Amino acid sequence: MTDGVLVDRPARAGRYRSFARRNTALVVACGLLVAITLVVAVLPLVLPDPNAPDPARRLLPPSAEHPMGTDKYGRDLFARWASAGRVSIGMTLLITLCAAGLGTFIGLVAGYFARAGRVIMRVVDAWMAFPSIILAIVFAVVMGPGMLSELLAVTIIFTPYTARVIRSRVLGLTTRTYVKAARVSGMGPWKTLAVHVLPNTLPLAVVQCVLLSAGAMLIDGSLSFLGLGISPPTATWGNMVADGRTYLQDHPTMVLFPGLTIALFVFLLNVAGNALRAFVDPRARLLLAQRRRR
Amino acid sequence: MTAVVLRRLRDLVVVLFVVGTVLFFLLRSIPGDPAQVLLGTKATPEQLDRLRRELGLTGPLHEQYLHWLGNVLTGDFGTSIKYQLPVPQMIADHVVPTLTLAVLGTAISFLLTVLIVSWAAVSPHNPAARFVGRAAQFGLALPEFWLALIAVYVFALTLGWFPTSGYTPLFEDPATAVAQLALPLAVLVVGQTAFLTITMEESVLGELSQLYLRTARAKGVGERRIVLRHVLPNSMLPVLTTAGLNFASLIGGVVVIESIFVIPGLGTMLLGAVYARDFPLIQGGVMFIAILFVVVNLLVDLAYAVIDPKVRVS
């Protein structure tokens, strides 16, 4: 027994290590993403209330006591940064899940049912011609700015992109013999889709999710900045930048930190997403090899 | 070729119909009465009623819709409620600043991209060239609204090189106009260049793995010539498409930059129209942007056919 363990352990550790060596960018990016998420998830538990004003300590520059300074009401900006992270990352996840889910569903249906697919794709094209920020603004005005209107608007903006990618994958899958065999042996179209087609599109959908979440975080930031997303006093990284705008001249750090965090987070998501693409897309794998060779 | 153009024109009609219809019903579900917004709280019910009738806001929804559709089909895009000007004229008044930003932004970032990626492609052993891809990924991650504020802080507030905001038509006072356009353009160009660089780098790498290059090398063609004469021209197609798509999306998508730098473009106009419940203006503005989007796509496709013989034949 002990023999087995002794032999097994180094072998497995070696496998992990060689995976990490071959995919340094992916491992580092994912590690940092998890680290940032954990930090903003845990910090609000130990930091002071992000909405507690303190008129005696207004507009302080960064110091040991207030690492990011304080705002016009004397609220600790570090505590706000951490709680904003919860909201911004949470919103990004929620948007991504909704858009990827809906997009995958539309892509599956449009790819599998040829005739309906053509009509659906025409609609999707029209959908993409809609100026996205304007759409979000219209929703914010129709429903009042807030979580629900933002979720709806951004989901609508991102769904067509996933739908297109998934559909082109499904189009390639439907001509496979195992899909045809399933149909011929009497399996219904929906069951075939669920059992044979969907699992084969999942890896691609996951990669889409990661790349999409980068875009979602950026647009969530823009909407919050314009005052069309989640509104104050709840802090988001986007509305913290908007709050700091008034004090740009004297307190540039109020704008600097939250925006920089968005930039870093989006960058890591892009790096991770592109590294993951190599696992599902042979063309991306080829590019990666080509890049290494040079 | 004619068939392609005709098919695209049909698509354009479909797109416009869908966009227009969806928008019509979406806008009618906005809470708040444009007549009330326009006349203020002191208006009498009679005044409100008259204005509503003038604006085509009375009667059941489907009647309003048919009324609107009929007007559009006869070329009547309505009158802006807030400014009392025909919608096409409103668009014409606001389109120049946006077009200036979009055209210059696209052109500059296209040139920059070609320069950067060509340089990286001919100098593969330069360590800096290896980081072009990563740098582009970082550039793409910078939130526009944040980058704009940081640029204002550094170049306008601290160094004082450029004004913080404002807009002057380019031909009225070129010096002021260029100074005012510099920062918004720079912010736009960072994002656009990052996007195009990623596209072009991928395309170049894909082209580098083609087998015809081996033939060229075997014939003794120099590495530099291979890259400049074969790889770069052959990898331009995706870059052109992306530049075209980006240009189209810029027309409706420079809202954030326009609002930070106080530029009276289409984005600012639409933002104001939404807040004022100016239905005809929103409707016309969005449809104009959709038209432009589809037309630019068509032009990109036609450019494809001109550049690439493969597309022309099929």
JSON list of C-alpha atoms in Angstrom, two decimals, chain B residues 220-314:
[
{"chain": "B", "resi": 220, "resn": "GLY", "atom": "CA", "xyz": [16.36, 31.66, -51.22]},
{"chain": "B", "resi": 221, "resn": "VAL", "atom": "CA", "xyz": [13.98, 34.58, -50.52]},
{"chain": "B", "resi": 222, "resn": "GLY", "atom": "CA", "xyz": [15.21, 36.58, -47.55]},
{"chain": "B", "resi": 223, "resn": "GLU", "atom": "CA", "xyz": [13.25, 36.44, -44.28]},
{"chain": "B", "resi": 224, "resn": "ARG", "atom": "CA", "xyz": [12.55, 40.17, -44.34]},
{"chain": "B", "resi": 225, "resn": "ARG", "atom": "CA", "xyz": [11.18, 40.02, -47.86]},
{"chain": "B", "resi": 226, "resn": "ILE", "atom": "CA", "xyz": [9.04, 37.01, -46.96]},
{"chain": "B", "resi": 227, "resn": "VAL", "atom": "CA", "xyz": [7.41, 38.92, -44.15]},
{"chain": "B", "resi": 228, "resn": "LEU", "atom": "CA", "xyz": [6.97, 42.19, -46.00]},
{"chain": "B", "resi": 229, "resn": "ARG", "atom": "CA", "xyz": [5.94, 40.85, -49.41]},
{"chain": "B", "resi": 230, "resn": "HIS", "atom": "CA", "xyz": [4.02, 37.69, -48.54]},
{"chain": "B", "resi": 231, "resn": "VAL", "atom": "CA", "xyz": [2.97, 37.48, -44.91]},
{"chain": "B", "resi": 232, "resn": "LEU", "atom": "CA", "xyz": [1.79, 41.03, -44.25]},
{"chain": "B", "resi": 233, "resn": "PRO", "atom": "CA", "xyz": [-0.35, 41.57, -47.38]},
{"chain": "B", "resi": 234, "resn": "ASN", "atom": "CA", "xyz": [-1.91, 38.15, -46.93]},
{"chain": "B", "resi": 235, "resn": "SER", "atom": "CA", "xyz": [-2.80, 38.80, -43.31]},
{"chain": "B", "resi": 236, "resn": "MET", "atom": "CA", "xyz": [-4.53, 42.13, -43.89]},
{"chain": "B", "resi": 237, "resn": "LEU", "atom": "CA", "xyz": [-8.06, 40.82, -44.54]},
{"chain": "B", "resi": 238, "resn": "PRO", "atom": "CA", "xyz": [-9.14, 40.13, -40.93]},
{"chain": "B", "resi": 239, "resn": "VAL", "atom": "CA", "xyz": [-7.60, 43.45, -39.89]},
{"chain": "B", "resi": 240, "resn": "LEU", "atom": "CA", "xyz": [-9.68, 45.32, -42.47]},
{"chain": "B", "resi": 241, "resn": "THR", "atom": "CA", "xyz": [-12.86, 43.56, -41.34]},
{"chain": "B", "resi": 242, "resn": "THR", "atom": "CA", "xyz": [-12.18, 44.32, -37.71]},
{"chain": "B", "resi": 243, "resn": "ALA", "atom": "CA", "xyz": [-11.32, 47.94, -38.48]},
{"chain": "B", "resi": 244, "resn": "GLY", "atom": "CA", "xyz": [-14.56, 48.25, -40.44]},
{"chain": "B", "resi": 245, "resn": "LEU", "atom": "CA", "xyz": [-16.66, 46.72, -37.67]},
{"chain": "B", "resi": 246, "resn": "ASN", "atom": "CA", "xyz": [-14.95, 48.88, -35.05]},
{"chain": "B", "resi": 247, "resn": "PHE", "atom": "CA", "xyz": [-15.60, 51.98, -37.12]},
{"chain": "B", "resi": 248, "resn": "ALA", "atom": "CA", "xyz": [-19.27, 51.10, -37.36]},
{"chain": "B", "resi": 249, "resn": "SER", "atom": "CA", "xyz": [-19.56, 50.48, -33.64]},
{"chain": "B", "resi": 250, "resn": "LEU", "atom": "CA", "xyz": [-17.73, 53.74, -32.87]},
{"chain": "B", "resi": 251, "resn": "ILE", "atom": "CA", "xyz": [-20.52, 55.73, -34.52]},
{"chain": "B", "resi": 252, "resn": "GLY", "atom": "CA", "xyz": [-22.90, 54.68, -31.78]},
{"chain": "B", "resi": 253, "resn": "GLY", "atom": "CA", "xyz": [-20.38, 53.82, -29.13]},
{"chain": "B", "resi": 254, "resn": "VAL", "atom": "CA", "xyz": [-18.35, 56.90, -28.25]},
{"chain": "B", "resi": 255, "resn": "VAL", "atom": "CA", "xyz": [-20.97, 57.89, -25.68]},
{"chain": "B", "resi": 256, "resn": "VAL", "atom": "CA", "xyz": [-18.56, 57.67, -22.75]},
{"chain": "B", "resi": 257, "resn": "ILE", "atom": "CA", "xyz": [-15.77, 59.64, -24.39]},
{"chain": "B", "resi": 258, "resn": "GLU", "atom": "CA", "xyz": [-18.17, 62.24, -25.76]},
{"chain": "B", "resi": 259, "resn": "SER", "atom": "CA", "xyz": [-19.68, 62.73, -22.32]},
{"chain": "B", "resi": 260, "resn": "ILE", "atom": "CA", "xyz": [-16.32, 63.00, -20.51]},
{"chain": "B", "resi": 261, "resn": "PHE", "atom": "CA", "xyz": [-14.84, 65.46, -23.01]},
{"chain": "B", "resi": 262, "resn": "VAL", "atom": "CA", "xyz": [-18.14, 67.31, -23.57]},
{"chain": "B", "resi": 263, "resn": "ILE", "atom": "CA", "xyz": [-18.24, 66.70, -27.33]},
{"chain": "B", "resi": 264, "resn": "PRO", "atom": "CA", "xyz": [-21.65, 67.42, -28.95]},
{"chain": "B", "resi": 265, "resn": "GLY", "atom": "CA", "xyz": [-21.81, 64.20, -31.00]},
{"chain": "B", "resi": 266, "resn": "LEU", "atom": "CA", "xyz": [-24.44, 61.55, -31.68]},
{"chain": "B", "resi": 267, "resn": "GLY", "atom": "CA", "xyz": [-23.79, 59.82, -28.35]},
{"chain": "B", "resi": 268, "resn": "THR", "atom": "CA", "xyz": [-24.39, 62.98, -26.36]},
{"chain": "B", "resi": 269, "resn": "MET", "atom": "CA", "xyz": [-27.47, 63.69, -28.47]},
{"chain": "B", "resi": 270, "resn": "LEU", "atom": "CA", "xyz": [-28.94, 60.24, -27.84]},
{"chain": "B", "resi": 271, "resn": "LEU", "atom": "CA", "xyz": [-28.12, 60.33, -24.13]},
{"chain": "B", "resi": 272, "resn": "GLY", "atom": "CA", "xyz": [-29.90, 63.67, -23.85]},
{"chain": "B", "resi": 273, "resn": "ALA", "atom": "CA", "xyz": [-32.81, 62.38, -25.95]},
{"chain": "B", "resi": 274, "resn": "VAL", "atom": "CA", "xyz": [-33.31, 59.39, -23.65]},
{"chain": "B", "resi": 275, "resn": "TYR", "atom": "CA", "xyz": [-33.41, 61.60, -20.56]},
{"chain": "B", "resi": 276, "resn": "ALA", "atom": "CA", "xyz": [-35.85, 64.00, -22.25]},
{"chain": "B", "resi": 277, "resn": "ARG", "atom": "CA", "xyz": [-38.10, 61.11, -23.47]},
{"chain": "B", "resi": 278, "resn": "ASP", "atom": "CA", "xyz": [-37.59, 62.50, -26.97]},
{"chain": "B", "resi": 279, "resn": "PHE", "atom": "CA", "xyz": [-39.03, 59.44, -28.77]},
{"chain": "B", "resi": 280, "resn": "PRO", "atom": "CA", "xyz": [-38.67, 60.57, -32.41]},
{"chain": "B", "resi": 281, "resn": "LEU", "atom": "CA", "xyz": [-35.07, 61.64, -31.84]},
{"chain": "B", "resi": 282, "resn": "ILE", "atom": "CA", "xyz": [-34.06, 58.36, -30.15]},
{"chain": "B", "resi": 283, "resn": "GLN", "atom": "CA", "xyz": [-35.86, 56.38, -32.80]},
{"chain": "B", "resi": 284, "resn": "GLY", "atom": "CA", "xyz": [-34.28, 58.29, -35.68]},
{"chain": "B", "resi": 285, "resn": "GLY", "atom": "CA", "xyz": [-30.82, 58.38, -34.13]},
{"chain": "B", "resi": 286, "resn": "VAL", "atom": "CA", "xyz": [-30.67, 54.66, -33.41]},
{"chain": "B", "resi": 287, "resn": "MET", "atom": "CA", "xyz": [-32.00, 53.78, -36.87]},
{"chain": "B", "resi": 288, "resn": "PHE", "atom": "CA", "xyz": [-29.42, 56.05, -38.45]},
{"chain": "B", "resi": 289, "resn": "ILE", "atom": "CA", "xyz": [-26.67, 54.26, -36.53]},
{"chain": "B", "resi": 290, "resn": "ALA", "atom": "CA", "xyz": [-28.08, 50.88, -37.54]},
{"chain": "B", "resi": 291, "resn": "ILE", "atom": "CA", "xyz": [-28.13, 51.95, -41.21]},
{"chain": "B", "resi": 292, "resn": "LEU", "atom": "CA", "xyz": [-24.53, 53.11, -40.97]},
{"chain": "B", "resi": 293, "resn": "PHE", "atom": "CA", "xyz": [-23.56, 49.83, -39.29]},
{"chain": "B", "resi": 294, "resn": "VAL", "atom": "CA", "xyz": [-25.00, 47.71, -42.07]},
{"chain": "B", "resi": 295, "resn": "VAL", "atom": "CA", "xyz": [-23.66, 49.96, -44.84]},
{"chain": "B", "resi": 296, "resn": "VAL", "atom": "CA", "xyz": [-20.14, 49.90, -43.41]},
{"chain": "B", "resi": 297, "resn": "ASN", "atom": "CA", "xyz": [-20.36, 46.11, -43.21]},
{"chain": "B", "resi": 298, "resn": "LEU", "atom": "CA", "xyz": [-21.39, 46.01, -46.86]},
{"chain": "B", "resi": 299, "resn": "LEU", "atom": "CA", "xyz": [-18.49, 48.26, -47.85]},
{"chain": "B", "resi": 300, "resn": "VAL", "atom": "CA", "xyz": [-16.07, 46.04, -45.94]},
{"chain": "B", "resi": 301, "resn": "ASP", "atom": "CA", "xyz": [-17.37, 43.02, -47.81]},
{"chain": "B", "resi": 302, "resn": "LEU", "atom": "CA", "xyz": [-17.02, 44.81, -51.13]},
{"chain": "B", "resi": 303, "resn": "ALA", "atom": "CA", "xyz": [-13.48, 45.87, -50.20]},
{"chain": "B", "resi": 304, "resn": "TYR", "atom": "CA", "xyz": [-12.81, 42.19, -49.55]},
{"chain": "B", "resi": 305, "resn": "ALA", "atom": "CA", "xyz": [-13.75, 41.35, -53.10]},
{"chain": "B", "resi": 306, "resn": "VAL", "atom": "CA", "xyz": [-11.47, 44.05, -54.46]},
{"chain": "B", "resi": 307, "resn": "ILE", "atom": "CA", "xyz": [-8.49, 42.97, -52.38]},
{"chain": "B", "resi": 308, "resn": "ASP", "atom": "CA", "xyz": [-8.85, 39.21, -52.36]},
{"chain": "B", "resi": 309, "resn": "PRO", "atom": "CA", "xyz": [-9.23, 37.43, -55.72]},
{"chain": "B", "resi": 310, "resn": "LYS", "atom": "CA", "xyz": [-10.43, 34.29, -53.89]},
{"chain": "B", "resi": 311, "resn": "VAL", "atom": "CA", "xyz": [-13.53, 36.11, -52.64]},
{"chain": "B", "resi": 312, "resn": "ARG", "atom": "CA", "xyz": [-14.13, 37.68, -56.04]},
{"chain": "B", "resi": 313, "resn": "VAL", "atom": "CA", "xyz": [-14.25, 34.33, -57.81]},
{"chain": "B", "resi": 314, "resn": "SER", "atom": "CA", "xyz": [-16.57, 32.60, -55.34]}
]
